[in-house]
Short mmCIF file of C-alpha atoms in Angstrom, two decimals:
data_model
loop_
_atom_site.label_atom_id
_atom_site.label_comp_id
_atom_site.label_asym_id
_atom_site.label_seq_id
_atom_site.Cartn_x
_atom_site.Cartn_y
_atom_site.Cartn_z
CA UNK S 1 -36.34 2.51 5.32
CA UNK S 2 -36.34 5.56 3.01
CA UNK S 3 -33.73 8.13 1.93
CA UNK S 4 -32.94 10.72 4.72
CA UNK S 5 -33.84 8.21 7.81
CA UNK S 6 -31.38 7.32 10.28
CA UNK S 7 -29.98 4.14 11.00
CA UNK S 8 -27.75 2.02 12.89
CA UNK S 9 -25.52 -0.99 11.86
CA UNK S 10 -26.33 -3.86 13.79
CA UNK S 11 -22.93 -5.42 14.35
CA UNK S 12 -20.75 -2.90 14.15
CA UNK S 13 -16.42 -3.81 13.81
CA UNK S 14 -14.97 -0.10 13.45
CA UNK S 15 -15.68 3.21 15.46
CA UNK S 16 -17.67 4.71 12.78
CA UNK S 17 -20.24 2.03 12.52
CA UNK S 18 -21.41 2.84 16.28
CA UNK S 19 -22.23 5.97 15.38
CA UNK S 20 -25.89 7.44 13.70
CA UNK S 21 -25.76 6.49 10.02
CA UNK S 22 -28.67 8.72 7.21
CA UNK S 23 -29.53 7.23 4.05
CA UNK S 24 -28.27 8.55 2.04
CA UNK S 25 -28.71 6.09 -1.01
CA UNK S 26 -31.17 2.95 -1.79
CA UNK S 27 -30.08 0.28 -4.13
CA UNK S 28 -33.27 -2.22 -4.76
CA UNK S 29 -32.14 -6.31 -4.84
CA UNK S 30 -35.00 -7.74 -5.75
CA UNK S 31 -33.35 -11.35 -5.91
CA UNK S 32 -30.93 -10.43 -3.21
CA UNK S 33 -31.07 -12.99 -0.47
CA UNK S 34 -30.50 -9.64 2.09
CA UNK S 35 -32.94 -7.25 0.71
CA UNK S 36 -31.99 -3.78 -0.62
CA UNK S 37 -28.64 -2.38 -0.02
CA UNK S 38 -28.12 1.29 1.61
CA UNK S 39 -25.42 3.61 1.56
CA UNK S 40 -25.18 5.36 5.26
CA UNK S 41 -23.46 8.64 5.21
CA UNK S 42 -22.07 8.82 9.35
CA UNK S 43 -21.02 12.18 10.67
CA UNK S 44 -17.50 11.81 9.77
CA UNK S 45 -18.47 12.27 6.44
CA UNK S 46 -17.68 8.59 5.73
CA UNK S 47 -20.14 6.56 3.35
CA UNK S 48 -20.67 2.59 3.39
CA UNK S 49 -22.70 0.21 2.26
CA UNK S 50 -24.92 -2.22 4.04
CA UNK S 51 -27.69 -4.77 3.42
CA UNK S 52 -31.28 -3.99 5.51
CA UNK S 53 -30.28 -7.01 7.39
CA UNK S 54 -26.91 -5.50 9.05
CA UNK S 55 -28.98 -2.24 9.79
CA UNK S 56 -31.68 -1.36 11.64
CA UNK S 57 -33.71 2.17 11.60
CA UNK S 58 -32.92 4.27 14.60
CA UNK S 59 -34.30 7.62 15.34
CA UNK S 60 -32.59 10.36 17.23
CA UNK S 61 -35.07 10.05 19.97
CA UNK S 62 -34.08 5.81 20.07
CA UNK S 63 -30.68 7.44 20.86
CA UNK S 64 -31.74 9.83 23.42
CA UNK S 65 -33.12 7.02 25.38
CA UNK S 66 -29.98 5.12 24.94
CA UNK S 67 -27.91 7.70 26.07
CA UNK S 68 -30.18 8.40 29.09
CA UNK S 69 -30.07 4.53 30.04
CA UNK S 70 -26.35 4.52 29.52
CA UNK S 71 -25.59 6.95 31.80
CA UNK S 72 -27.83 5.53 34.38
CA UNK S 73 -26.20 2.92 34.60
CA UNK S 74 -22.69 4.88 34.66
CA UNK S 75 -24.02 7.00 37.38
CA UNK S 76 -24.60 3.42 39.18
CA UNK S 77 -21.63 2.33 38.73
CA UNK S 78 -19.63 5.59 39.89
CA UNK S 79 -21.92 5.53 42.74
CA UNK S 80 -20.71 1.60 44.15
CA UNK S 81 -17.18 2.80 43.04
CA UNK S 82 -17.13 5.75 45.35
CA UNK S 83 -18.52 4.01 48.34
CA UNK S 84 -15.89 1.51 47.76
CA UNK S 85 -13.14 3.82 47.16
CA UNK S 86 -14.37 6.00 50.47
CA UNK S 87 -12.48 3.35 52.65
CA UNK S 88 -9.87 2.45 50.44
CA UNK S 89 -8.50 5.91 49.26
CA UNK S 90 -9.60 9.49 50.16
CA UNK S 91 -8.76 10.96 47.44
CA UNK S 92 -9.28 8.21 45.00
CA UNK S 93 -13.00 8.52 46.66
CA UNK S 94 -12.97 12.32 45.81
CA UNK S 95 -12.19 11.92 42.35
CA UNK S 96 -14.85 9.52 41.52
CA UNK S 97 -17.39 11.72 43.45
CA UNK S 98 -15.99 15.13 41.03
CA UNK S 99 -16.54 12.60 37.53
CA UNK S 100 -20.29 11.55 39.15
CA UNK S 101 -21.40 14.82 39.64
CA UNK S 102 -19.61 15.38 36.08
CA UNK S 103 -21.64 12.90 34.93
CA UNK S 104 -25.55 14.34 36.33
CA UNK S 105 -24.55 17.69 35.36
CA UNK S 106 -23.90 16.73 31.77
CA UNK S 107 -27.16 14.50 31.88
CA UNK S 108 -28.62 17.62 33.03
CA UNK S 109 -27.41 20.27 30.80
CA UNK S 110 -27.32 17.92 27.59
CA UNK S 111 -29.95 15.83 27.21
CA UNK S 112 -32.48 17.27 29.95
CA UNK S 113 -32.66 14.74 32.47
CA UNK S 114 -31.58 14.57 35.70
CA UNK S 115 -29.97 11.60 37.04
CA UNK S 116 -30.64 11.75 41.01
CA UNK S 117 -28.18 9.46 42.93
CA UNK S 118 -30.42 8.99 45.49
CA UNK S 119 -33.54 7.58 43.54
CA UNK S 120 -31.19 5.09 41.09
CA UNK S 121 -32.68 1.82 41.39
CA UNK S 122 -31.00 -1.41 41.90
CA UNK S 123 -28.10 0.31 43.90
CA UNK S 124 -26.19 -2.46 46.01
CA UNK S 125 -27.39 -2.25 49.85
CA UNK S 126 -24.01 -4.35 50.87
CA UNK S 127 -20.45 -4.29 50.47
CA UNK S 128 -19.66 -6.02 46.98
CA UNK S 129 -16.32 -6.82 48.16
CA UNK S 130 -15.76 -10.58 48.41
CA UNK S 131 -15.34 -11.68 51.90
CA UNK S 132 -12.10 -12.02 53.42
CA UNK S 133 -11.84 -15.70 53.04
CA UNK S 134 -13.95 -16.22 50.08
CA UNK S 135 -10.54 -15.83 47.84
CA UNK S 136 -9.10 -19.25 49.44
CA UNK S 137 -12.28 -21.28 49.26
CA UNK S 138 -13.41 -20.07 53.22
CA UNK S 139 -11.06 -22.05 55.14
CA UNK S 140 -9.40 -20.53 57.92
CA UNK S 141 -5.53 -21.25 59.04
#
């Protein structure tokens, strides 16, 4: 990794480590048991120092896929959620449908893709409710 390239940290433990990191400095350890050290500048502003092996390079484009796959699988979920809700609660059902389409639109306008409901794979073709007596081990009174 070279100055100016992006990067993520691999385990991240505060907000600002899940987000893009550049490099913005390269310390050499040659008889560092973790390599060269890197200081990542995030877009708070906020600088830290890492080892290569707790980061890993990421491109913007790495991201845009992420992002893409992310809200794929959002969309999926919102999907189940509002067939679910459709029976349970109106307008429980309604809001979940305004936060989907929310959801495409932004997928849309944002990053260029468009997220059609109707071609997600792997959406559920059954109820995932657990059957009535499935809760007390199937036996009936």
């Amino acid at each position: 990794m070279d100055l100016n390239d992006t990067a993520r940290v691999l385990h991240p433990v505060s907000p600002v480590e899940y987000r893009l990191g550049t490099i913005t400095a390269v310390e050499p350890q040659p008889d560092g048991p973790h390599g060269d050290q890197y200081r990542l500048r995030f877009p708070c502003g906020e600088q830290r120092r890492y080892y290569a092996t707790e980061i890993t390079r990421c491109r913007r484009d790495d991201d845009h896929e992420a992002l893409v796959n992310a809200l794929t699988t959002a969309c999926r979920s919102l999907i189940t959620a509002c067939r679910i809700a459709h029976d349970h609660d109106d307008e429980l059902s309604g809001e979940i449908f305004y936060h989907t389409i929310g959801l495409i639109e932004a997928a849309r306008t944002r990053l260029g893709v468009t997220l059609d409901p109707t071609r997600l794979p792997d959406l559920p073709t059954t109820n995932p409710a657990p059957e009535p007596n499935s809760i007390s081990g199937g036996q009936q009174p």
